[in-house]
PDB file of C-alpha atoms in Angstrom:
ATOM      1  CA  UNK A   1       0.000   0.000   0.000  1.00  0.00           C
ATOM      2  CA  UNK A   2       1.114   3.399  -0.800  1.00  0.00           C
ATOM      3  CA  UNK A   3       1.962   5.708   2.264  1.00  0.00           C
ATOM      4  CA  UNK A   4      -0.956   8.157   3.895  1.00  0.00           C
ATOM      5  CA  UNK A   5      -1.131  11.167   2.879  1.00  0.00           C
ATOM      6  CA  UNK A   6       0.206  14.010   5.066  1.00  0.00           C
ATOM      7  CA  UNK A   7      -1.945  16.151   7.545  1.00  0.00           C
ATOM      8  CA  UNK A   8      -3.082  19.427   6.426  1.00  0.00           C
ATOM      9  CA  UNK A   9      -3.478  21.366   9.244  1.00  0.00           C
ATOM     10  CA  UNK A  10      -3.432  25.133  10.016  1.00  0.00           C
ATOM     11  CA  UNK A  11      -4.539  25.334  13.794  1.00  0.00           C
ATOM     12  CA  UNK A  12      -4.021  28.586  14.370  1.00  0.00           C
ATOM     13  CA  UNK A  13      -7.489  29.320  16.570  1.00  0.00           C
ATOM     14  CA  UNK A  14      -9.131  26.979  19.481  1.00  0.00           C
ATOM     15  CA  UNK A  15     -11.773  27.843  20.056  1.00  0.00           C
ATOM     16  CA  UNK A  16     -14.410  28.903  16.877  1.00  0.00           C
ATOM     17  CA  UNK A  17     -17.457  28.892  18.538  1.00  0.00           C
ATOM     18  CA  UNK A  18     -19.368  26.615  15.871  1.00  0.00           C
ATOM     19  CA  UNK A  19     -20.099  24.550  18.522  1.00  0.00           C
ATOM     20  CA  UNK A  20     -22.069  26.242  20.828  1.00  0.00           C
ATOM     21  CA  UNK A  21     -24.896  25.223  19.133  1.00  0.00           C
ATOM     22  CA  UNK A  22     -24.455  21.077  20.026  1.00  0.00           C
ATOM     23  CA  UNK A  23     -23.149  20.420  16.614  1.00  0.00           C
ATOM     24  CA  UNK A  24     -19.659  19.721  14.830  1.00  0.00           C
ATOM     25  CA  UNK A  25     -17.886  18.838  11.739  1.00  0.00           C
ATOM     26  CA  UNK A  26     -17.194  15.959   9.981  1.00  0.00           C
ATOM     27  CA  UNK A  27     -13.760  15.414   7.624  1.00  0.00           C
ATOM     28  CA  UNK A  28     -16.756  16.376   4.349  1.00  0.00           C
ATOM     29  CA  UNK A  29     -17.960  19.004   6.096  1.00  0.00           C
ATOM     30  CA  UNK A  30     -21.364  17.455   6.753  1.00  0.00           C
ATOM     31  CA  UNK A  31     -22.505  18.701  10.287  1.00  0.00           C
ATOM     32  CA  UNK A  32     -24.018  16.877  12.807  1.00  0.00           C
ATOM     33  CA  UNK A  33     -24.770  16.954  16.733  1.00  0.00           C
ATOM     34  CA  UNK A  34     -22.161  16.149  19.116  1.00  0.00           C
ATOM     35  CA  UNK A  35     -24.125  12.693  20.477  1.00  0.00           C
ATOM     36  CA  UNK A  36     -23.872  11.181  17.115  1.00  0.00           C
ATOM     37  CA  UNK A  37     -23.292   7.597  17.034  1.00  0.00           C
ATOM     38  CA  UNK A  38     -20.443   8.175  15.160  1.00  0.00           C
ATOM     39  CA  UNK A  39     -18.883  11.013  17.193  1.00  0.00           C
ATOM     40  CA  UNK A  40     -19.108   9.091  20.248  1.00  0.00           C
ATOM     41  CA  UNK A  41     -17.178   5.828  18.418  1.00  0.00           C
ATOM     42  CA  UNK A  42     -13.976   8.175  17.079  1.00  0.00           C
ATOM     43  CA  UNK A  43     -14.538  10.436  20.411  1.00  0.00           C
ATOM     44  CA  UNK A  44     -13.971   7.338  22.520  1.00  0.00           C
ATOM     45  CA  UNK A  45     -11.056   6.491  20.771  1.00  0.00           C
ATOM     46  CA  UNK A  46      -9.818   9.360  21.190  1.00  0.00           C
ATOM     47  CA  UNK A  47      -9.735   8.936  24.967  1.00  0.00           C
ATOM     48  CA  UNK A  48      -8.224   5.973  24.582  1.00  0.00           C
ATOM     49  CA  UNK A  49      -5.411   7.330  22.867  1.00  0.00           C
ATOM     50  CA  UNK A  50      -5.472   9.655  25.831  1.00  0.00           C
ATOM     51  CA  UNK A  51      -4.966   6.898  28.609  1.00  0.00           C
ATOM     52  CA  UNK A  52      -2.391   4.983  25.944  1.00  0.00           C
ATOM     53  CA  UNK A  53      -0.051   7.942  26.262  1.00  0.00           C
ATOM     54  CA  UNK A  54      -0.423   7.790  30.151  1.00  0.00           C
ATOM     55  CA  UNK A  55       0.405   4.340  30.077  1.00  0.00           C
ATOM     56  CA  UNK A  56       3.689   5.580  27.534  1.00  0.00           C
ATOM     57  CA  UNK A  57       4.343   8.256  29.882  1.00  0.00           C
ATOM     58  CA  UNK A  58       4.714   5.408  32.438  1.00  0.00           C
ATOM     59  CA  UNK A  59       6.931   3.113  30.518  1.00  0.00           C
ATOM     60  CA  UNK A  60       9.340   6.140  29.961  1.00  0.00           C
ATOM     61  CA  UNK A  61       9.624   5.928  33.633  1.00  0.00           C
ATOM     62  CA  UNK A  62      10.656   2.075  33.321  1.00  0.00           C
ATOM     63  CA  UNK A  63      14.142   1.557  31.609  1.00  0.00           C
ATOM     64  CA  UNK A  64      13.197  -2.389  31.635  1.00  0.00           C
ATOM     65  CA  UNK A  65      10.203  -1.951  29.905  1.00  0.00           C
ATOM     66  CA  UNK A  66      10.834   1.051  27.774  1.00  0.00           C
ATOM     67  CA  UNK A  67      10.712  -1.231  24.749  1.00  0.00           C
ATOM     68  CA  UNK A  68       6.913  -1.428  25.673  1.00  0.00           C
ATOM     69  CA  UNK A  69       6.351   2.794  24.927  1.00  0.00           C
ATOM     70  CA  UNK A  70       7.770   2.102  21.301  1.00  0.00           C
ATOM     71  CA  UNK A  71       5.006   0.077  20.746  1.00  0.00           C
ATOM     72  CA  UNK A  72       2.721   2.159  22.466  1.00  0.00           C
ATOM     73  CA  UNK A  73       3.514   5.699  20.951  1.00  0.00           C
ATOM     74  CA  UNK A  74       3.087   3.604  16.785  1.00  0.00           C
ATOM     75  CA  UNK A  75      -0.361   2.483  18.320  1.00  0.00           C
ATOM     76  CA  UNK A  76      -1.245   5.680  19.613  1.00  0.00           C
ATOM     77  CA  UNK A  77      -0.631   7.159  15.732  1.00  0.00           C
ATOM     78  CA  UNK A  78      -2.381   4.156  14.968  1.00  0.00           C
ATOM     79  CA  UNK A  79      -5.790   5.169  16.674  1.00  0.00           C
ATOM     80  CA  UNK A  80      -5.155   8.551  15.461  1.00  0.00           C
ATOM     81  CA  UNK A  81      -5.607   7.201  12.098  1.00  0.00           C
ATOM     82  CA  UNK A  82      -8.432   4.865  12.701  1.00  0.00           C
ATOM     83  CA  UNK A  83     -10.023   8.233  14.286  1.00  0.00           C
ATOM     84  CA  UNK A  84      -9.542   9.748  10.478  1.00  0.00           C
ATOM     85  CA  UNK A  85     -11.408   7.192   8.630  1.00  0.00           C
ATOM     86  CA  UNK A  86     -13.975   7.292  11.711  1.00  0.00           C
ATOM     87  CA  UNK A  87     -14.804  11.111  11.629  1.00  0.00           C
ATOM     88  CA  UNK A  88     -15.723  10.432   7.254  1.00  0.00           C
ATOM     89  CA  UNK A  89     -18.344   9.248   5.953  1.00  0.00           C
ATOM     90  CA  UNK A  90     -17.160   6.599   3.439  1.00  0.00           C
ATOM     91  CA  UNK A  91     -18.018   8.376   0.467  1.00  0.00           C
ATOM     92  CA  UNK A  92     -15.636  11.440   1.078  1.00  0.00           C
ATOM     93  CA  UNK A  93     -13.136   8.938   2.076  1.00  0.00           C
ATOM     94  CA  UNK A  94      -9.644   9.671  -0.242  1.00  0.00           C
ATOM     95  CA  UNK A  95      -7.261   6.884  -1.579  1.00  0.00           C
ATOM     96  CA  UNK A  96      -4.416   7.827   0.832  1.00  0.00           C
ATOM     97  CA  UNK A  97      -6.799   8.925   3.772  1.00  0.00           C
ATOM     98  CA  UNK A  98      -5.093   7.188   6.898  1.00  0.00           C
ATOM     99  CA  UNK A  99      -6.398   4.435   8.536  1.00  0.00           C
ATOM    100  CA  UNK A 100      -6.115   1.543  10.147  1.00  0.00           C
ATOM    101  CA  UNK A 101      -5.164  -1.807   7.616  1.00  0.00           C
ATOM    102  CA  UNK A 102      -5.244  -5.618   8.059  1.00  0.00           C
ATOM    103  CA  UNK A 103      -0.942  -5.063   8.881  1.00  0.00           C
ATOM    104  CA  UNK A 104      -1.764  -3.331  11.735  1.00  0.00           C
ATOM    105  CA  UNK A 105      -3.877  -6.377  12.941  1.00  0.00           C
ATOM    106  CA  UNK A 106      -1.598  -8.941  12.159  1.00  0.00           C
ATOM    107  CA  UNK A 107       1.419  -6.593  13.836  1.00  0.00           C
ATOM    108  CA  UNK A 108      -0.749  -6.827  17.403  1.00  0.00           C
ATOM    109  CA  UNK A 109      -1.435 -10.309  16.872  1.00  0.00           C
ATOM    110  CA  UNK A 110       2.444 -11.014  16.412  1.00  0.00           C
ATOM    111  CA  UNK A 111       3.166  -8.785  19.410  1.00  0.00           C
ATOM    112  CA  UNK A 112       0.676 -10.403  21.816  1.00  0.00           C
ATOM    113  CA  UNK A 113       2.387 -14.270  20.482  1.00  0.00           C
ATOM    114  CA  UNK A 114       5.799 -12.704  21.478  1.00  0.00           C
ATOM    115  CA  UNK A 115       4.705 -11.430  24.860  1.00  0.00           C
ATOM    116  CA  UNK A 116       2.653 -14.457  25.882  1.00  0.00           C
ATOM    117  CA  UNK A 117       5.324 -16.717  25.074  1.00  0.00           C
ATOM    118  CA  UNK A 118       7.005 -14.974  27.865  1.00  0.00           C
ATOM    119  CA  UNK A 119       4.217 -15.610  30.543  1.00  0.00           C
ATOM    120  CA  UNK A 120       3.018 -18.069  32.807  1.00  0.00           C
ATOM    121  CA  UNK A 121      -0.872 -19.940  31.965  1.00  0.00           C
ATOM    122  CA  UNK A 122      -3.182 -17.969  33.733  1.00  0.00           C
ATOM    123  CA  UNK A 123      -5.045 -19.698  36.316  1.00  0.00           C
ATOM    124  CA  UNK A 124      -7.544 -17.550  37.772  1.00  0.00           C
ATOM    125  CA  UNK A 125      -8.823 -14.103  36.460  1.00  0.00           C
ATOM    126  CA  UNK A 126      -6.778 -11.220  37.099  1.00  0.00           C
ATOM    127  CA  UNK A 127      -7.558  -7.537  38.660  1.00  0.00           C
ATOM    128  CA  UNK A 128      -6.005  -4.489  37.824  1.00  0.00           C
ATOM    129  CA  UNK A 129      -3.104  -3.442  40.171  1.00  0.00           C
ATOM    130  CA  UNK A 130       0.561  -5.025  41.187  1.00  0.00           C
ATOM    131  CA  UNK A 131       1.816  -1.759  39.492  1.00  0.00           C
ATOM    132  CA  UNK A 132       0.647   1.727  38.352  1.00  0.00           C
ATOM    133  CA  UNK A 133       1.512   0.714  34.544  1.00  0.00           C
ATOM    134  CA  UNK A 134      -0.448  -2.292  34.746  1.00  0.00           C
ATOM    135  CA  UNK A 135      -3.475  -0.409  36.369  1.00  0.00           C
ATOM    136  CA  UNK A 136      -3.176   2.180  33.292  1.00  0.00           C
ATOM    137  CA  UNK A 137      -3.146  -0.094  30.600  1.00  0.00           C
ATOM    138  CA  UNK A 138      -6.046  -1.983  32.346  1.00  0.00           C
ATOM    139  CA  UNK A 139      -7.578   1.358  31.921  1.00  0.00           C
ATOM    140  CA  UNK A 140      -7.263   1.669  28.320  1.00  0.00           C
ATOM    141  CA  UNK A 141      -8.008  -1.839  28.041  1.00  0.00           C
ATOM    142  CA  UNK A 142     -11.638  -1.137  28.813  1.00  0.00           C
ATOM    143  CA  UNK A 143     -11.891   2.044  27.107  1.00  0.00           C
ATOM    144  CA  UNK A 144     -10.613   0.232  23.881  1.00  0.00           C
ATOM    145  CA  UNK A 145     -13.428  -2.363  25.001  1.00  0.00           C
ATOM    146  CA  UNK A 146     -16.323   0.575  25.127  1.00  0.00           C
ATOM    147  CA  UNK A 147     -14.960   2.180  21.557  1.00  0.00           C
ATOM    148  CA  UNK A 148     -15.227  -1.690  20.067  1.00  0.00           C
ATOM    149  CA  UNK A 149     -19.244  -1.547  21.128  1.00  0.00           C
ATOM    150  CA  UNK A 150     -19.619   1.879  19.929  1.00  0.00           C
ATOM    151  CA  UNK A 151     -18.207   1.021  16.187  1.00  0.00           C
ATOM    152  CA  UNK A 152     -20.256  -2.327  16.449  1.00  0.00           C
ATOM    153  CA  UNK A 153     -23.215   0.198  16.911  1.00  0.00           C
ATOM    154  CA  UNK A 154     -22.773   2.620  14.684  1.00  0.00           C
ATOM    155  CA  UNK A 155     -22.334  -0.486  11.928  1.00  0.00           C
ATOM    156  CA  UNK A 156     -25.607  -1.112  12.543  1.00  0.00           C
ATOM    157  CA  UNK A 157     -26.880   2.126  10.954  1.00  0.00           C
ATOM    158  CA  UNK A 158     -24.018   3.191   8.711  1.00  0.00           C
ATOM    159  CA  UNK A 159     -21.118   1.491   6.668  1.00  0.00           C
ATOM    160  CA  UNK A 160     -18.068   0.698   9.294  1.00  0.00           C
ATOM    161  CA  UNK A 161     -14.697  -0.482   7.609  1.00  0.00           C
ATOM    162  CA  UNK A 162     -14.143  -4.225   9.230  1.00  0.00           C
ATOM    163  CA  UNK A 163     -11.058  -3.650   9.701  1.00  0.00           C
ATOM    164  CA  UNK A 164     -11.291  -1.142  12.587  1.00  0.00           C
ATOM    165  CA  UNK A 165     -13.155  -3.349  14.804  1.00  0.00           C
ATOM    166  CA  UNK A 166     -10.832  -5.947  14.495  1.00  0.00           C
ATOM    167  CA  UNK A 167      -8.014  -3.347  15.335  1.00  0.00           C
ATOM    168  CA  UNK A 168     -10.083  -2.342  18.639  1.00  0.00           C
ATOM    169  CA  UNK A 169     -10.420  -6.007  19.485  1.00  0.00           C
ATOM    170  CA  UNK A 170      -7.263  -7.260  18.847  1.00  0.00           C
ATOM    171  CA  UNK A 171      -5.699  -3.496  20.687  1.00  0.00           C
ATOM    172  CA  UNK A 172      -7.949  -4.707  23.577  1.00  0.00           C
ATOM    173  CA  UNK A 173      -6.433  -8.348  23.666  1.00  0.00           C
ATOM    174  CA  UNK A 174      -2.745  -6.394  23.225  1.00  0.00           C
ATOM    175  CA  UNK A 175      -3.464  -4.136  26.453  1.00  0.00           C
ATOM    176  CA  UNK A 176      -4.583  -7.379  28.319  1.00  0.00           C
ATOM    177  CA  UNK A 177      -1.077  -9.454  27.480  1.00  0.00           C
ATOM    178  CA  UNK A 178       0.882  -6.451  28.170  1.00  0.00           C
ATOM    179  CA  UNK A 179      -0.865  -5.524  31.355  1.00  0.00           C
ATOM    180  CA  UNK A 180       0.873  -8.934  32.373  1.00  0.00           C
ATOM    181  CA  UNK A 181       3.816  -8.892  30.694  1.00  0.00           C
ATOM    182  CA  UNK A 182       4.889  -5.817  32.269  1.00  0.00           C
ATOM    183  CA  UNK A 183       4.411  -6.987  35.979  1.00  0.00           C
ATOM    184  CA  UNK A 184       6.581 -10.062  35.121  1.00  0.00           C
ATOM    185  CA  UNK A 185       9.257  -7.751  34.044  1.00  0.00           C
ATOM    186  CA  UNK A 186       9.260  -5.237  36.377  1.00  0.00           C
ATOM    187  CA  UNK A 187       9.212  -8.741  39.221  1.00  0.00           C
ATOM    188  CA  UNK A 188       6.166  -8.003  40.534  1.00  0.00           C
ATOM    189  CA  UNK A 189       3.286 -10.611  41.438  1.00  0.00           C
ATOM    190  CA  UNK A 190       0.167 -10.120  39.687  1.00  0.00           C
ATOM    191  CA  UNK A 191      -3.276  -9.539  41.730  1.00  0.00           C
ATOM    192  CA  UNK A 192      -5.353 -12.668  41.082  1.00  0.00           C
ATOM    193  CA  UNK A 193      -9.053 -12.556  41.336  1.00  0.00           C
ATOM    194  CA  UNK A 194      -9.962 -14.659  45.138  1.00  0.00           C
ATOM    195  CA  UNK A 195     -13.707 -14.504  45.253  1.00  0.00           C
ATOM    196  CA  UNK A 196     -13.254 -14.891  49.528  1.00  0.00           C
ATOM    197  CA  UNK A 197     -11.409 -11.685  49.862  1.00  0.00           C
ATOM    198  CA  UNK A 198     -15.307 -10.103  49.799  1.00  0.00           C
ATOM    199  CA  UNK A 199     -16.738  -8.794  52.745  1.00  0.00           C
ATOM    200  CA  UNK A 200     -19.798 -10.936  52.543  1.00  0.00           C
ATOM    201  CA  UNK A 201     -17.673 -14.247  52.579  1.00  0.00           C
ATOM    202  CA  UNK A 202     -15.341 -12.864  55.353  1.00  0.00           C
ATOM    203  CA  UNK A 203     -18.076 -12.017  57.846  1.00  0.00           C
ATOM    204  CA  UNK A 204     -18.539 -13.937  61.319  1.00  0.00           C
ATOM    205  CA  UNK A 205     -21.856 -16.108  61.267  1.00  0.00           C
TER     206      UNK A 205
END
């Protein structure tokens, strides 16, 4: 495939006030209100790609796992580009629009083999915690989850490419394996889910 074609962007103003009204733009032009189905799919992932450059931030922080915030700053230009084709409607998408491809999917799927092959079986469901990194990309884990039904949605009324909610579920799957992965680098115990640690089951009869 031929490479994307460049942004072109002149920010120079904010605010416009174009949106006071409930309403904004999409990549044609076409206006529509702010609770659209499809401005709440590319607005979630949008806040995903917010907590995936916390987690980043994080793995900066880490020398042993700074391998990790590569990977994590090429999928946060990766969402950015699955937010393009998200914010057009398919017929005002161009040839070199970015996006998100079947590579992309097959790179996260050959990322999570490398990382599990690393890990013990799991035994028992796991919860968030162990270390702050693993508690942030448990985070965008279930943000990526909430963007997946959103796009699954909004293909129920309007034309979806596949290929971006397989990237959201495989991403998902990704944040999962690398939740774990990164508390078995940095030597730390994971938190295992022990339904008797509730207060119900620990109470005196």
């Amino acid at each position: 495939m031929d490479a994307f074609d460049e942004p072109r962007l002149a920010l120079n103003r904010i605010y416009t006030k174009r949106g006071d009204t409930g309403q904004t733009s999409l990549v044609g032009g076409q206006r529509v209100p702010k609770d659209d189905a499809r401005i709440e799919a590319y607005g979630t992932v949008d806040e995903l790609n917010a907590f995936v450059g916390l987690a980043r931030a994080s793995c900066d922080e880490n020398p042993p796992i700074k391998a990790l915030g590569a990977t994590l700053k090429r999928v946060q230009h990766e969402l950015f580009n699955l937010g393009s084709i998200l914010a057009t409607k398919p017929e005002d998408v161009h040839p070199h629009q970015a996006r998100v491809t079947e590579a992309e999917v097959e790179q996260l799927e050959h990322e999570m083999d490398t990382a599990i092959a690393e890990l013990p079986p799991l035994r028992s469901f796991v919860l968030p915690g162990g270390s702050r990194l693993n508690a942030e990309l448990h985070v965008a884990r279930t943000v990526c989850r909430r963007a997946e039904r959103l796009l699954i949605t909004l293909a129920r009324t309007e034309e979806v490419p596949p290929e971006t909610i397989r990237y959201l579920n495989r991403l998902s799957d990704a944040l999962f394996v690398w939740s774990r992965w990164t508390n078995k680098i940095l030597g730390l115990p994971e938190v295992l889910w022990e339904p008797n640690e509730a207060a119900s089951a620990k109470k005196v009869t």
